[in-house]
Amino acid sequence: MADKKMTCHQIDLNDAEHAMLDRVRRAKGLDTIADTVVWLAKARLRKGVENITGRRRGPRLVASGGKSK
């Protein structure tokens, strides 16, 4: 799940933080704690953007109203 373009940072976790991340990892079906940290960061960013813009996702292309000929 981790993007190959992202830089790598080490985060030191205490036992309680590691246990919490492991619970989230299992609940979301993620492979690693690193994937869990990325998922949580992206989820928080999405929620922050939603609070600012009032929209859940970014702009989308609007499909035309009829069938193509």
PDB file of C-alpha atoms in Angstrom:
ATOM      1  CA  MET A   1       0.000   0.000   0.000  1.00  0.00           C
ATOM      2  CA  ALA A   2       2.875   2.377   0.719  1.00  0.00           C
ATOM      3  CA  ASP A   3       3.657   4.660  -2.185  1.00  0.00           C
ATOM      4  CA  LYS A   4       7.178   4.181  -3.578  1.00  0.00           C
ATOM      5  CA  LYS A   5       7.603   7.969  -4.002  1.00  0.00           C
ATOM      6  CA  MET A   6       7.141   8.715  -0.313  1.00  0.00           C
ATOM      7  CA  THR A   7      10.122   9.418   1.869  1.00  0.00           C
ATOM      8  CA  CYS A   8      10.783   7.045   4.727  1.00  0.00           C
ATOM      9  CA  HIS A   9      10.543   8.271   8.310  1.00  0.00           C
ATOM     10  CA  GLN A  10      11.032   6.271  11.462  1.00  0.00           C
ATOM     11  CA  ILE A  11       8.504   6.787  14.227  1.00  0.00           C
ATOM     12  CA  ASP A  12       9.280   5.528  17.710  1.00  0.00           C
ATOM     13  CA  LEU A  13       6.195   4.015  19.363  1.00  0.00           C
ATOM     14  CA  ASN A  14       5.606   3.000  22.936  1.00  0.00           C
ATOM     15  CA  ASP A  15       3.804  -0.265  23.693  1.00  0.00           C
ATOM     16  CA  ALA A  16       0.360   1.359  24.016  1.00  0.00           C
ATOM     17  CA  GLU A  17       0.688   3.178  20.677  1.00  0.00           C
ATOM     18  CA  HIS A  18       1.895   0.030  18.933  1.00  0.00           C
ATOM     19  CA  ALA A  19      -1.021  -1.959  20.367  1.00  0.00           C
ATOM     20  CA  MET A  20      -3.517   0.681  19.215  1.00  0.00           C
ATOM     21  CA  LEU A  21      -2.043   0.720  15.699  1.00  0.00           C
ATOM     22  CA  ASP A  22      -2.117  -3.079  15.622  1.00  0.00           C
ATOM     23  CA  ARG A  23      -5.833  -3.064  16.550  1.00  0.00           C
ATOM     24  CA  VAL A  24      -6.548  -0.598  13.721  1.00  0.00           C
ATOM     25  CA  ARG A  25      -4.402  -2.664  11.335  1.00  0.00           C
ATOM     26  CA  ARG A  26      -6.390  -5.820  12.063  1.00  0.00           C
ATOM     27  CA  ALA A  27      -9.747  -4.017  11.920  1.00  0.00           C
ATOM     28  CA  LYS A  28      -8.968  -2.483   8.509  1.00  0.00           C
ATOM     29  CA  GLY A  29      -7.296  -5.608   7.117  1.00  0.00           C
ATOM     30  CA  LEU A  30      -3.971  -3.887   6.484  1.00  0.00           C
ATOM     31  CA  ASP A  31      -0.683  -5.756   6.153  1.00  0.00           C
ATOM     32  CA  THR A  32       1.727  -3.683   8.241  1.00  0.00           C
ATOM     33  CA  ILE A  33       1.859  -1.004  10.911  1.00  0.00           C
ATOM     34  CA  ALA A  34       3.434   1.297   8.295  1.00  0.00           C
ATOM     35  CA  ASP A  35       0.390   0.800   6.044  1.00  0.00           C
ATOM     36  CA  THR A  36      -1.813   1.597   9.037  1.00  0.00           C
ATOM     37  CA  VAL A  37       0.023   4.862   9.745  1.00  0.00           C
ATOM     38  CA  VAL A  38      -0.347   5.883   6.075  1.00  0.00           C
ATOM     39  CA  TRP A  39      -4.048   4.940   6.077  1.00  0.00           C
ATOM     40  CA  LEU A  40      -4.702   6.937   9.265  1.00  0.00           C
ATOM     41  CA  ALA A  41      -2.842   9.981   7.916  1.00  0.00           C
ATOM     42  CA  LYS A  42      -4.791   9.913   4.643  1.00  0.00           C
ATOM     43  CA  ALA A  43      -8.092   9.431   6.482  1.00  0.00           C
ATOM     44  CA  ARG A  44      -7.337  12.456   8.676  1.00  0.00           C
ATOM     45  CA  LEU A  45      -6.408  14.548   5.651  1.00  0.00           C
ATOM     46  CA  ARG A  46      -9.646  13.558   3.884  1.00  0.00           C
ATOM     47  CA  LYS A  47     -11.667  14.510   6.966  1.00  0.00           C
ATOM     48  CA  GLY A  48      -9.839  17.838   7.258  1.00  0.00           C
ATOM     49  CA  VAL A  49     -10.476  18.665   3.606  1.00  0.00           C
ATOM     50  CA  GLU A  50     -14.122  17.701   4.012  1.00  0.00           C
ATOM     51  CA  ASN A  51     -14.424  20.070   6.993  1.00  0.00           C
ATOM     52  CA  ILE A  52     -12.864  22.910   4.999  1.00  0.00           C
ATOM     53  CA  THR A  53     -14.654  22.421   1.677  1.00  0.00           C
ATOM     54  CA  GLY A  54     -17.893  20.775   2.781  1.00  0.00           C
ATOM     55  CA  ARG A  55     -17.298  18.061   0.175  1.00  0.00           C
ATOM     56  CA  ARG A  56     -16.185  14.488   0.672  1.00  0.00           C
ATOM     57  CA  ARG A  57     -13.973  14.195  -2.385  1.00  0.00           C
ATOM     58  CA  GLY A  58     -12.243  16.398  -4.907  1.00  0.00           C
ATOM     59  CA  PRO A  59     -13.849  17.708  -8.085  1.00  0.00           C
ATOM     60  CA  ARG A  60     -15.023  15.123 -10.594  1.00  0.00           C
ATOM     61  CA  LEU A  61     -15.716  15.292 -14.281  1.00  0.00           C
ATOM     62  CA  VAL A  62     -19.403  15.524 -15.055  1.00  0.00           C
ATOM     63  CA  ALA A  63     -20.689  12.862 -17.427  1.00  0.00           C
ATOM     64  CA  SER A  64     -22.814  14.055 -20.340  1.00  0.00           C
ATOM     65  CA  GLY A  65     -26.527  13.472 -20.013  1.00  0.00           C
ATOM     66  CA  GLY A  66     -27.039  11.076 -22.886  1.00  0.00           C
ATOM     67  CA  LYS A  67     -25.639   8.164 -24.778  1.00  0.00           C
ATOM     68  CA  SER A  68     -22.763   8.724 -27.164  1.00  0.00           C
ATOM     69  CA  LYS A  69     -23.648   8.291 -30.828  1.00  0.00           C
TER      70      LYS A  69
END
